[in-house]
Coordinates of C-alpha atoms in Angstrom, one line a residue:
Chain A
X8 CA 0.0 0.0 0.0
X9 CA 1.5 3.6 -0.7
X10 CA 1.3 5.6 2.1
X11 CA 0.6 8.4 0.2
X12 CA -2.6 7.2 -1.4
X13 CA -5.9 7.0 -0.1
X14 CA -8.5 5.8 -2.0
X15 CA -12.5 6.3 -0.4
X16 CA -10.9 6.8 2.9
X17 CA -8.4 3.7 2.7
X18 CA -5.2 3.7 2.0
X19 CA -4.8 1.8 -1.6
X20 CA -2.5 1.8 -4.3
X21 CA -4.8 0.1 -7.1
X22 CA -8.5 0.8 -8.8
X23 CA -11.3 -1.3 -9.9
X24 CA -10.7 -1.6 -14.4
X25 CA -14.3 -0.6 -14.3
X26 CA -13.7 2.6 -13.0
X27 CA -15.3 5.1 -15.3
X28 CA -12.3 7.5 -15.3
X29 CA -10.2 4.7 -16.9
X30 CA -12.7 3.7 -19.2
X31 CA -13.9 7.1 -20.4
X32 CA -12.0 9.7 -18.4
X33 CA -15.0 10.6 -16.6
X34 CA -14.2 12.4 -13.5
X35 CA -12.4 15.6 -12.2
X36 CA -9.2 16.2 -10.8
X37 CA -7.2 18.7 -8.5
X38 CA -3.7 19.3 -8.2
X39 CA -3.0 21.6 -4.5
X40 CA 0.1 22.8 -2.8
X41 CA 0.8 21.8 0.8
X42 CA 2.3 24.2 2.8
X43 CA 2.3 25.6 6.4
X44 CA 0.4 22.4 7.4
X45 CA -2.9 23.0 5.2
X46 CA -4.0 22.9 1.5
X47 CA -3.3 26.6 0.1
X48 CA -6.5 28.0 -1.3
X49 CA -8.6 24.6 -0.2
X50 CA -11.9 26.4 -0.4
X51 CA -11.4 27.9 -4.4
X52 CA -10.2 24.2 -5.0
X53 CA -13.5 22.6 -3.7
X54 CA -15.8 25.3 -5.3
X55 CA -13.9 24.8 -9.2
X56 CA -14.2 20.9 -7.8
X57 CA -18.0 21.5 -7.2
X58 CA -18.5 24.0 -10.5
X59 CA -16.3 20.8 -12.3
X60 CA -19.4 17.8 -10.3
X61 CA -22.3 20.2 -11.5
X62 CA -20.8 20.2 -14.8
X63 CA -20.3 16.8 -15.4
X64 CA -23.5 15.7 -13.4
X65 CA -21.2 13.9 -10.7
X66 CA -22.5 13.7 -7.3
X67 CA -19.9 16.3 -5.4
X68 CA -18.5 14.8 -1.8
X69 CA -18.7 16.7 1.0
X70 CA -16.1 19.0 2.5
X71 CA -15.8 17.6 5.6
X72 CA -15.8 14.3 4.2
X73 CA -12.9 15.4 1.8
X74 CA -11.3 17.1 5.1
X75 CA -11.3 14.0 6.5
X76 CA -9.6 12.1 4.0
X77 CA -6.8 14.9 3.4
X78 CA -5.8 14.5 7.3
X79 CA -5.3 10.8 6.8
X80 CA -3.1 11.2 3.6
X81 CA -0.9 14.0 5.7
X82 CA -0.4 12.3 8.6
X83 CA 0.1 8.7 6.5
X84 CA 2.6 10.4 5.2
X85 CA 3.8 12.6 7.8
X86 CA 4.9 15.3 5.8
X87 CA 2.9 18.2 8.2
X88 CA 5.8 20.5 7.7
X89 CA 6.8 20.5 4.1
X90 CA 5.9 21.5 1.0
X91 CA 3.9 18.7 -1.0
X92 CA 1.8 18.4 -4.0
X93 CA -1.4 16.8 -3.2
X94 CA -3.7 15.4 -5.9
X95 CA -7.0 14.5 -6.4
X96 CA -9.4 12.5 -8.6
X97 CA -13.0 12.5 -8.5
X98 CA -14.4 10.0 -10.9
X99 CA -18.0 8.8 -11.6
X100 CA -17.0 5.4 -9.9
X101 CA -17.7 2.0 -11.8
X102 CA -21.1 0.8 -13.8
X103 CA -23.6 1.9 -16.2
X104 CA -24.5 0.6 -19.6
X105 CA -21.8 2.0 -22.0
X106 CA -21.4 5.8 -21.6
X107 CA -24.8 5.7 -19.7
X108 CA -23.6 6.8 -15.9
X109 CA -25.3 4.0 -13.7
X110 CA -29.0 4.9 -11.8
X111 CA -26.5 5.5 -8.2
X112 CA -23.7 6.8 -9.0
X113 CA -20.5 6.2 -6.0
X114 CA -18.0 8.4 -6.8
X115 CA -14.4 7.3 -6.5
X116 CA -12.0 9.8 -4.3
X117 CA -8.2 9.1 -5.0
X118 CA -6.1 11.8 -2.6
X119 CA -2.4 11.1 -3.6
X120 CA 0.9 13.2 -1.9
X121 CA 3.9 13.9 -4.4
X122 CA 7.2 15.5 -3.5
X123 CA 6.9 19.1 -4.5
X124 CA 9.0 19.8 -8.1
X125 CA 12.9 20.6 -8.2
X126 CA 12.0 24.1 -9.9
X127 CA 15.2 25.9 -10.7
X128 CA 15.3 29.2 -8.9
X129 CA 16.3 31.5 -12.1
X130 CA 12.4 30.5 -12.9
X131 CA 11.3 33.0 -10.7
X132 CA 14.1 35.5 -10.9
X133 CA 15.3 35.6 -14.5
X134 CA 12.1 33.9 -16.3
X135 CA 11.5 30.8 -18.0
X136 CA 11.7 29.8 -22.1
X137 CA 8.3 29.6 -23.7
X138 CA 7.6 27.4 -27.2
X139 CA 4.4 27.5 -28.9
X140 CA 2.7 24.4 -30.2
X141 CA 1.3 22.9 -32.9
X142 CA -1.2 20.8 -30.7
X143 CA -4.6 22.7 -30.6
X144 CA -7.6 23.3 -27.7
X145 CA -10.5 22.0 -29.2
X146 CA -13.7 24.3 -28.2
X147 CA -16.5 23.3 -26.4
X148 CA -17.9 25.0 -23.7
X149 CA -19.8 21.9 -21.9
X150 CA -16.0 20.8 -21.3
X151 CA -14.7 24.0 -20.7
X152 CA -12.7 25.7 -17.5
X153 CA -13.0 22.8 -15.4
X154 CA -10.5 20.4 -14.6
X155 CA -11.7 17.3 -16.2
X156 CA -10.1 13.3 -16.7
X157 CA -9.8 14.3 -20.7
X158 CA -6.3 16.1 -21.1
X159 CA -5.3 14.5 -24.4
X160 CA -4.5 17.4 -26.0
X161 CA -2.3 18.8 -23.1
X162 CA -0.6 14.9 -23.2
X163 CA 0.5 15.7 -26.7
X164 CA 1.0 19.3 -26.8
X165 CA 4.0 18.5 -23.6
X166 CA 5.7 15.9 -25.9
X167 CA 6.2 18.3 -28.5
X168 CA 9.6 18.5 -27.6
X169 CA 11.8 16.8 -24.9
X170 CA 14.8 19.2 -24.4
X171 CA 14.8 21.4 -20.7
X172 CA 15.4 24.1 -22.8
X173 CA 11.6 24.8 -22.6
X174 CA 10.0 25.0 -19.5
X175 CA 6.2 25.5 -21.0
X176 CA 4.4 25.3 -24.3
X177 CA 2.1 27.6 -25.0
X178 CA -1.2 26.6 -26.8
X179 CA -3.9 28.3 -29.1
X180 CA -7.4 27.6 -30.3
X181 CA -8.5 25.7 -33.8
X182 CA -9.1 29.1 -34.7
X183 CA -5.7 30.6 -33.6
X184 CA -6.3 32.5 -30.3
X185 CA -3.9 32.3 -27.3
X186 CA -5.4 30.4 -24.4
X187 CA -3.4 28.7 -22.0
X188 CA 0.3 27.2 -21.6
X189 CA 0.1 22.7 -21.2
X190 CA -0.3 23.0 -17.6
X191 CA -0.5 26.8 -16.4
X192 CA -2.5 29.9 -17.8
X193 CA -0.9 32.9 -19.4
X194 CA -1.1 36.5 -19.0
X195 CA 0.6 39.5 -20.5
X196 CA 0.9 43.2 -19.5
X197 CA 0.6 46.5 -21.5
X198 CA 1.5 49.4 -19.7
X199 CA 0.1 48.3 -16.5
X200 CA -2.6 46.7 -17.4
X201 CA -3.2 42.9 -17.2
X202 CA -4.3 40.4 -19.9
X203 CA -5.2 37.1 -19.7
X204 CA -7.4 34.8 -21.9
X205 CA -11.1 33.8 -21.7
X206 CA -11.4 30.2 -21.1
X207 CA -15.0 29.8 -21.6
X208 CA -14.4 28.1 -24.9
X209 CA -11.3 25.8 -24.2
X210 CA -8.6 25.6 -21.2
X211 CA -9.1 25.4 -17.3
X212 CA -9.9 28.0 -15.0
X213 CA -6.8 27.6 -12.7
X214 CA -6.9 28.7 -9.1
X215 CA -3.7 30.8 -9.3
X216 CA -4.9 32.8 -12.2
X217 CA -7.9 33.4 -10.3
X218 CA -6.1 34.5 -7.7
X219 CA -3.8 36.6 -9.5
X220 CA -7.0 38.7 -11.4
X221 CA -7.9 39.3 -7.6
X222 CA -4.9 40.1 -6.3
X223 CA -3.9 42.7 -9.2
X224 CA -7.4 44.2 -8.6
X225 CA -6.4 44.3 -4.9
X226 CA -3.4 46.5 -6.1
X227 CA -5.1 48.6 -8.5
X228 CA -3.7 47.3 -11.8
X229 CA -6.7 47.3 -14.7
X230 CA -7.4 43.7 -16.1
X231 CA -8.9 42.2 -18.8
X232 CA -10.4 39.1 -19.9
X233 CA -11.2 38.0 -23.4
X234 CA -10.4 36.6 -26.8
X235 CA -6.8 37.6 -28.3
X236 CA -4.4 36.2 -30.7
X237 CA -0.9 35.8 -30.9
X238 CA 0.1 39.6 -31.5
X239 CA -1.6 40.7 -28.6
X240 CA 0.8 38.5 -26.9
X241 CA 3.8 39.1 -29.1
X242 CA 3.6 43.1 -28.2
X243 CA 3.5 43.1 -24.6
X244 CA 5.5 44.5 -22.3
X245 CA 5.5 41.3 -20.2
X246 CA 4.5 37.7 -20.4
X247 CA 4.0 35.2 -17.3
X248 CA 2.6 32.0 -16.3
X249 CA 0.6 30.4 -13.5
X250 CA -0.1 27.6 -11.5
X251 CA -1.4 26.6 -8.0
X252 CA 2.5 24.5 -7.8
X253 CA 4.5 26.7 -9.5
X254 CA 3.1 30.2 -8.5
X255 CA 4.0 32.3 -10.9
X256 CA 7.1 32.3 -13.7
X257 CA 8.0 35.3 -15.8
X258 CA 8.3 34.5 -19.0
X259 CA 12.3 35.7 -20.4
X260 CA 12.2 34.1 -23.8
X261 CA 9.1 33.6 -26.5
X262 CA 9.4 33.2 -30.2
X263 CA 11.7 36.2 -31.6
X264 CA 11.1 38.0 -28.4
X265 CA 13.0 38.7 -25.2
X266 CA 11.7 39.9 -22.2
X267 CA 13.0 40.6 -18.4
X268 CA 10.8 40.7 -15.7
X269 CA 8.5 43.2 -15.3
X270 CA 8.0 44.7 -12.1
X271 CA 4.2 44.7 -12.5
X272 CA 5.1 40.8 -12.5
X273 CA 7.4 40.9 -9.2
X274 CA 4.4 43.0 -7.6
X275 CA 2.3 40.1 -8.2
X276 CA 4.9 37.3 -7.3
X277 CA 5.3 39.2 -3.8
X278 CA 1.6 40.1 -2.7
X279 CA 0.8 36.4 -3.2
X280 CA 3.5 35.2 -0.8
X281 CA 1.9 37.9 1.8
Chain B
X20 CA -9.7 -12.4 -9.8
X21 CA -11.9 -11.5 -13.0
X22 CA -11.6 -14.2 -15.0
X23 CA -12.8 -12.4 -17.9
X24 CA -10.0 -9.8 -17.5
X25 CA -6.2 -10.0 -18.2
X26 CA -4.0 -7.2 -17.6
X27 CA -0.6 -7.1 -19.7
X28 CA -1.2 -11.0 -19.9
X29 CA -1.9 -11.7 -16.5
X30 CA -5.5 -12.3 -15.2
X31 CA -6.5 -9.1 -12.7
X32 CA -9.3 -6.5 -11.7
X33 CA -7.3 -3.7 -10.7
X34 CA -4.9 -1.2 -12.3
X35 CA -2.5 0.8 -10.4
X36 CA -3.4 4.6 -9.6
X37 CA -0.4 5.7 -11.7
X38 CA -1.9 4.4 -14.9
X39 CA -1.9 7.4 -17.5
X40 CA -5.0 5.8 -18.8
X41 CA -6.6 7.1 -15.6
X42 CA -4.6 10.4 -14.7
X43 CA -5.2 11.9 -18.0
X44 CA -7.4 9.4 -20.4
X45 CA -4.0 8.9 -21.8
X46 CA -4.8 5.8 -24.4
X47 CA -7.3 4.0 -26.6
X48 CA -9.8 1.2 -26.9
X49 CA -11.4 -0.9 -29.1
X50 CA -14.6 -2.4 -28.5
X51 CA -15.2 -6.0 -30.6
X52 CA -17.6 -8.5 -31.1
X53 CA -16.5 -12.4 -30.7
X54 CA -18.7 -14.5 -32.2
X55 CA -18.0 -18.5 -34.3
X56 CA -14.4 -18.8 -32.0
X57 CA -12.9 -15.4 -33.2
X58 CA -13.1 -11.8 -33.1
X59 CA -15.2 -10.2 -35.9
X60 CA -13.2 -8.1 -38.2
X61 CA -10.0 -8.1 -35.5
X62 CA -7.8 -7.3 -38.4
X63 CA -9.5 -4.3 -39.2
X64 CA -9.7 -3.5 -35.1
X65 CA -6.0 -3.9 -35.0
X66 CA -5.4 -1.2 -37.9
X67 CA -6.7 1.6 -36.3
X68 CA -5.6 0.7 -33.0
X69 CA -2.1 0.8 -34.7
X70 CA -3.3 4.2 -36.5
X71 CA -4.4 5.6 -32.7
X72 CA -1.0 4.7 -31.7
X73 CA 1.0 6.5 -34.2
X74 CA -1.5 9.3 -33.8
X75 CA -0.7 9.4 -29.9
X76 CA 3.1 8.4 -29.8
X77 CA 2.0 5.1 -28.0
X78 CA 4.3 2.2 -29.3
X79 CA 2.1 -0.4 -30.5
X80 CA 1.6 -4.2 -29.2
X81 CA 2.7 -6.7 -31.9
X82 CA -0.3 -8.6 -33.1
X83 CA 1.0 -11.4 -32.1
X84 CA 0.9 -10.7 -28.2
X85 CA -2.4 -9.5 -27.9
X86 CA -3.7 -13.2 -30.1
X87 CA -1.5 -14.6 -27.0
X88 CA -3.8 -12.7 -24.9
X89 CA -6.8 -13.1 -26.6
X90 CA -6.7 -16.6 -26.4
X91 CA -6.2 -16.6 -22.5
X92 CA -9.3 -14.5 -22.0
X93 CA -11.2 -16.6 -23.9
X94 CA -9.6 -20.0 -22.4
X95 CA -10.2 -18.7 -19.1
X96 CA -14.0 -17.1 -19.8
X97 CA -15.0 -20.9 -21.3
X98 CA -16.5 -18.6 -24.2
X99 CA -15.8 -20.4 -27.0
X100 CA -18.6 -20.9 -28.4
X101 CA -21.3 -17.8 -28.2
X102 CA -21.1 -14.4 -28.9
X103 CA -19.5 -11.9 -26.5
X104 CA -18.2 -8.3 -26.4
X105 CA -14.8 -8.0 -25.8
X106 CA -13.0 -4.6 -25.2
X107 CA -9.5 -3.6 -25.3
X108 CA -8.3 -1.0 -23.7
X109 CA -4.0 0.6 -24.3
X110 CA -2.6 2.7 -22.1
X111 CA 0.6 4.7 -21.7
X112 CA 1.1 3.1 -18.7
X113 CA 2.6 4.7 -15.9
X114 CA 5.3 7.4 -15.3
X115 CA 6.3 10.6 -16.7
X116 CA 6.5 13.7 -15.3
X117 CA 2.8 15.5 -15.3
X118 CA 1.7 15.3 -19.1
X119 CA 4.9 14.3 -20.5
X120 CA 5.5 10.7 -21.2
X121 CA 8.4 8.7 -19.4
X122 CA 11.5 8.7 -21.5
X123 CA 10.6 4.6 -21.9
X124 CA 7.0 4.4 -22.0
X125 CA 5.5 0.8 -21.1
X126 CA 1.9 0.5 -21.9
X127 CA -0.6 -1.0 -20.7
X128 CA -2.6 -3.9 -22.3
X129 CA -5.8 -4.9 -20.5
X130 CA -8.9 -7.3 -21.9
X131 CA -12.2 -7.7 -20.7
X132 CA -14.7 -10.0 -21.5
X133 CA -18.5 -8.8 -21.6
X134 CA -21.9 -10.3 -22.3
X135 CA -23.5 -9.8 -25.6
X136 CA -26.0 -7.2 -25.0
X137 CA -29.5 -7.9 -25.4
X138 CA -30.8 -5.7 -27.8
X139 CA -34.5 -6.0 -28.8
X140 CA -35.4 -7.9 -32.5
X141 CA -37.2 -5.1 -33.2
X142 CA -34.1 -2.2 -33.8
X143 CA -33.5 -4.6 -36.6
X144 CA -36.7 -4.6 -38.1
X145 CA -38.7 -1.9 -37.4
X146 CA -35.5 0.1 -36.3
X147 CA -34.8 2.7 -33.3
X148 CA -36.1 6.0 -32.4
X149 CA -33.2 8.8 -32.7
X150 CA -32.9 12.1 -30.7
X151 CA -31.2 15.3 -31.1
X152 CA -28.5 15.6 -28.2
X153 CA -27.7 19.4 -27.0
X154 CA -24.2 18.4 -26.3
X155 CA -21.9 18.5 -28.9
X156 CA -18.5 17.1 -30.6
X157 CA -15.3 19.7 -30.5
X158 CA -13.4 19.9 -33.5
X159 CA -9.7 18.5 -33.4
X160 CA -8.1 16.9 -36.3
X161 CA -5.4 15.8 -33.6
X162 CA -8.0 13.3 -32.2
X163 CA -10.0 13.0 -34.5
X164 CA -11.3 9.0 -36.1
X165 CA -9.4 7.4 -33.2
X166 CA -10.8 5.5 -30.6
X167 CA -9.5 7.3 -27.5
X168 CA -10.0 7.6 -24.0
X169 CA -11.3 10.7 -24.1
X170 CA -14.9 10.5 -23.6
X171 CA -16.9 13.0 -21.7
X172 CA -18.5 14.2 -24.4
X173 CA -20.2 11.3 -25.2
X174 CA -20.9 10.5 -21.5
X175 CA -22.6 14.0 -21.5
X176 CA -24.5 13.8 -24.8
X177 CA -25.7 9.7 -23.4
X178 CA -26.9 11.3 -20.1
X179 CA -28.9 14.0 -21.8
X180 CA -31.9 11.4 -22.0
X181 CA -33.0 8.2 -19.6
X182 CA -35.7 6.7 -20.7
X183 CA -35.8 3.3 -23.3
X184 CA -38.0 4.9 -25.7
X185 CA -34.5 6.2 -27.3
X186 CA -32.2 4.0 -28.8
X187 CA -29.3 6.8 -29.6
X188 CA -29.1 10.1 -29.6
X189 CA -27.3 12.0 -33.0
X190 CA -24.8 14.3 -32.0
X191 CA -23.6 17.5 -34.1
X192 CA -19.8 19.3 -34.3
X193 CA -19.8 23.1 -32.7
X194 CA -20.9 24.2 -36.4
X195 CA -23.6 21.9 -36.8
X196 CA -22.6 20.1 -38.9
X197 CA -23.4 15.9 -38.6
X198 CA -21.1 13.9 -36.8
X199 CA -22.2 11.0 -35.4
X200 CA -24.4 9.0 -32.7
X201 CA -23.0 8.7 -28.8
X202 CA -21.8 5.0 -29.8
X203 CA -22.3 4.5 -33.5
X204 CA -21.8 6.2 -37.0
X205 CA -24.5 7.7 -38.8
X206 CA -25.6 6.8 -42.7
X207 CA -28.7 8.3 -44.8
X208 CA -29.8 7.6 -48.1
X209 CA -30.9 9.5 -50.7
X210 CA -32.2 7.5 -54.3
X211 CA -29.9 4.6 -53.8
X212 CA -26.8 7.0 -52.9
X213 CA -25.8 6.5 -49.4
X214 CA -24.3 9.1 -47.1
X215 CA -22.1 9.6 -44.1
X216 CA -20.3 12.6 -42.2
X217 CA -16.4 12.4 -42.5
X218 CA -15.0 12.2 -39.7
X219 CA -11.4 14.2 -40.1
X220 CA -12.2 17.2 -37.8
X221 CA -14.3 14.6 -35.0
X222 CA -16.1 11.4 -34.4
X223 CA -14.5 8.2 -34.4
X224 CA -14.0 6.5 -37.8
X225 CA -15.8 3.2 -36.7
X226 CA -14.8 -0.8 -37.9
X227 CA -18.3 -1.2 -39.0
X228 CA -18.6 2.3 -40.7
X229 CA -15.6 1.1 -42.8
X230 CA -17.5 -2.1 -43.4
X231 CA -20.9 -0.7 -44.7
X232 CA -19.0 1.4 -47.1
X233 CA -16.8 -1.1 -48.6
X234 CA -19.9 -3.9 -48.7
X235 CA -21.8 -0.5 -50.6
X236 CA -19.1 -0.6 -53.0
X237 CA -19.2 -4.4 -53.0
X238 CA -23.2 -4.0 -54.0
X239 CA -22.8 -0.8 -56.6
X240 CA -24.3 1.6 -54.4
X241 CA -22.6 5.0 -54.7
X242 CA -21.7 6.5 -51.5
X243 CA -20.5 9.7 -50.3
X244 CA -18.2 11.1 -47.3
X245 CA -18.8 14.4 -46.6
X246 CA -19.2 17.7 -44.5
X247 CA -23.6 17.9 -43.8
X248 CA -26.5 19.5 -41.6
X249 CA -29.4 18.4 -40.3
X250 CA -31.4 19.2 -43.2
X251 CA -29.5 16.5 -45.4
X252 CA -30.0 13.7 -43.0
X253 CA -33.9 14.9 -42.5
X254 CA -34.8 15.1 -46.3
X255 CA -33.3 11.8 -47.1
X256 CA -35.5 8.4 -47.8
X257 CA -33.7 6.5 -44.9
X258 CA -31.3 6.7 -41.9
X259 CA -29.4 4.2 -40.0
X260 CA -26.8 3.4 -37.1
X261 CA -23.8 1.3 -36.7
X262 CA -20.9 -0.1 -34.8
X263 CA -19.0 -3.0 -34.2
X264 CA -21.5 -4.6 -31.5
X265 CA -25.1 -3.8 -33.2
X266 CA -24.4 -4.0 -36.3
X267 CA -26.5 -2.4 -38.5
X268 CA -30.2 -0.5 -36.9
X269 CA -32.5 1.1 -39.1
X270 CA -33.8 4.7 -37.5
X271 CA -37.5 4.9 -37.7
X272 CA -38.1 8.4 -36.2
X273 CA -36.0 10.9 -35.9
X274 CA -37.6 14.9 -34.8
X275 CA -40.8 15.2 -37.2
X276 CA -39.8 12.4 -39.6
X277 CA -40.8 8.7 -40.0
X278 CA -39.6 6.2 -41.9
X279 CA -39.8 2.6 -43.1
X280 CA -36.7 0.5 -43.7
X281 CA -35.2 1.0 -46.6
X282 CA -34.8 -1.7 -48.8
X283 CA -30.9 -0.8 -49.6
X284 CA -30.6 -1.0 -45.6
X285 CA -31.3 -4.3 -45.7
X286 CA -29.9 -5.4 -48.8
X287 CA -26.4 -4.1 -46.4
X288 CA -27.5 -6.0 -43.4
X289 CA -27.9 -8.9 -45.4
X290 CA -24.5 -8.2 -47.2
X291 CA -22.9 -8.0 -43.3
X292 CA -24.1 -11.1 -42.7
X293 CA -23.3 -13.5 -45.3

């Protein structure tokens, strides 16, 4: 049994083949930072869980239920005073006729604890490389902004390329608009002013970036959400990405252009760490 | 122990929580029909699992391992002699860091034995009733005609409706345009032409599509593979279903329209069958 894996309450380290989210990727997932001996942000993580359950038409667990279950995984592990990725997977359980979800639908809960990523420091100060792929987002708005089982494109949009050089590939729409990077969101700055791209269409709503449109307002820079292409991008003064792991990472190189960190970007990176 | 399951050649009725197949719906499946000691049209069901796998970057099985493995199923299951549904399902196995594949990627390989559903005589010769599902297919030539594991779309569109009354429900591309049913391909006729939505930009480009419109040629019907709406399929003279399991099912309503079964439907059934 891995002691950093609970499955419905019980530690576990294997799943039924029936379980829908094999079979069809049906189910929801999370991916949190531990830190300070709690989940950060554990109540915007549950809500995008519940938007994700409502969504889907998956029966969301309770939070206390969840609570529970995230206090056995911590102290299974006994990792209460470092940093740790915790994930979690919410499937529509096993059963049904085909893609028919079964009449009572048990949800499986998989909590599993990860050592938090090696990131190189000069992320954060000097920026990180960005590529662009040829993988697209496919639109549809029943699938969109939630963190669903069906990340195909993501899966082959990250093995685009294989060198270190690159720490994040950004990706666009069928019909060529900037959305999101393989596994963080993207923003960009023009004067002071911060873009980021609607992801009612295609691409997850990720905590951080909600955070990061909050905490921006909270310092009285303008933002704006909506639908923009590459050239919006390309003639910023500043590019950077986000996650709920990685925080946030200016971005230093992009196509042709170069960037250093903006301090609009540095204002951001420290009010979050208040 | 299943005895109608066998994972990577082994019997077993669990996967382990790393599998990619459940993380991120990372793989593909084929769903077959076994019926006089052998898999219906496995040659074909091979081919486009071989096709998915280039398509993903999934190194493919040799043939001759998964007839190994298709014979232990079987031997174990005592099924030799009636008709059964057996799927397949590959996976990128485990590993990796986040989206990106490990470096030596191992995939999984795991059959399961099913009964043969019992559909009702009737959806053969009076044929099904049809609805119009709200959800709809996202366009992505990437993953497009495979048979992946990324279904939610279908599980949404099957959930729209409960009740038996409908058989399938037709589901159309973000521009409206015809795709296909939650679990089978879509055909209409007009004259003795027959008709089916390509399926380059979505859908899944079935064994039993393939079949109808080589047997069509086989018979000197003219067919045609093209881009259509609504209106096409509901001003033709006939409209039927198919995949690998049902075979071949006649629609008899569909919105406003009614019809009989068309006499070039069953001259293909007949075809199928011989």
């Amino acid at each position: 049994m891995g002691a950093g894996l609970i499955v419905n309450g019980q530690p576990a380290d294997s799943l039924p083949l029936t379980d829908r989210g094999l079979q069809y990727g049906d189910g929801l997932f999370e991916t949190m930072r531990w830190q300070n001996g709690a989940v950060q942000f554990w109540d915007d993580h549950y809500a995008r869980l519940q938007k994700g359950c409502q969504q889907l038409g998956i029966p969301c667990p309770d939070k206390e239920l969840l609570d529970s279950e995230l206090r056995k995984l911590i102290d299974n592990a006994r990792a209460l005073a470092e940093r740790r990725v915790i994930k979690f997977i919410l499937t529509r359980g096993s059963g049904g006729r085909g893609y028919k979800s079964p009449d009572d639908v048990k949800p499986t809960r998989i909590f599993s604890l990860h050592p938090f990523p090696d990131y190189p420091e000069k992320n954060y100060s000097q920026g990180v490389r960005l590529r662009l792929c040829e993988t697209r987002l496919a639109k549809n708005p029943a699938l969109a902004g939630i963190k669903h089982l069906n990340r195909l494109e993501q899966v082959l949009a990250r093995n685009e390329w294989q060198t270190d050089e690159f720490a994040e590939g950004l990706m666009l729409d069928q019909d060529e608009h900037v959305i999101e990077a393989t596994m963080s969101n993207v923003f960009w700055l023009k004067g002071e002013k911060i873009f980021t791209p609607s992801v009612e269409q295609c691409g997850i709503a990720g905590i951080m970036r909600g955070k990061i449109l909050q905490i921006a307002e909270d310092l009285n820079f303008d933002t704006e959400v909506g639908e923009y292409n590459l050239d919006d991008l390309l003639t910023s003064g500043g590019v950077f990405l986000s996650n709920s792991i990685l925080g946030i990472w200016p971005v230093s190189h992009f196509m042709d252009k170069h960037w250093t960190p903006h301090p609009v970007i540095q204002s951001l990176a420290q009010k979050l760490q208040s």
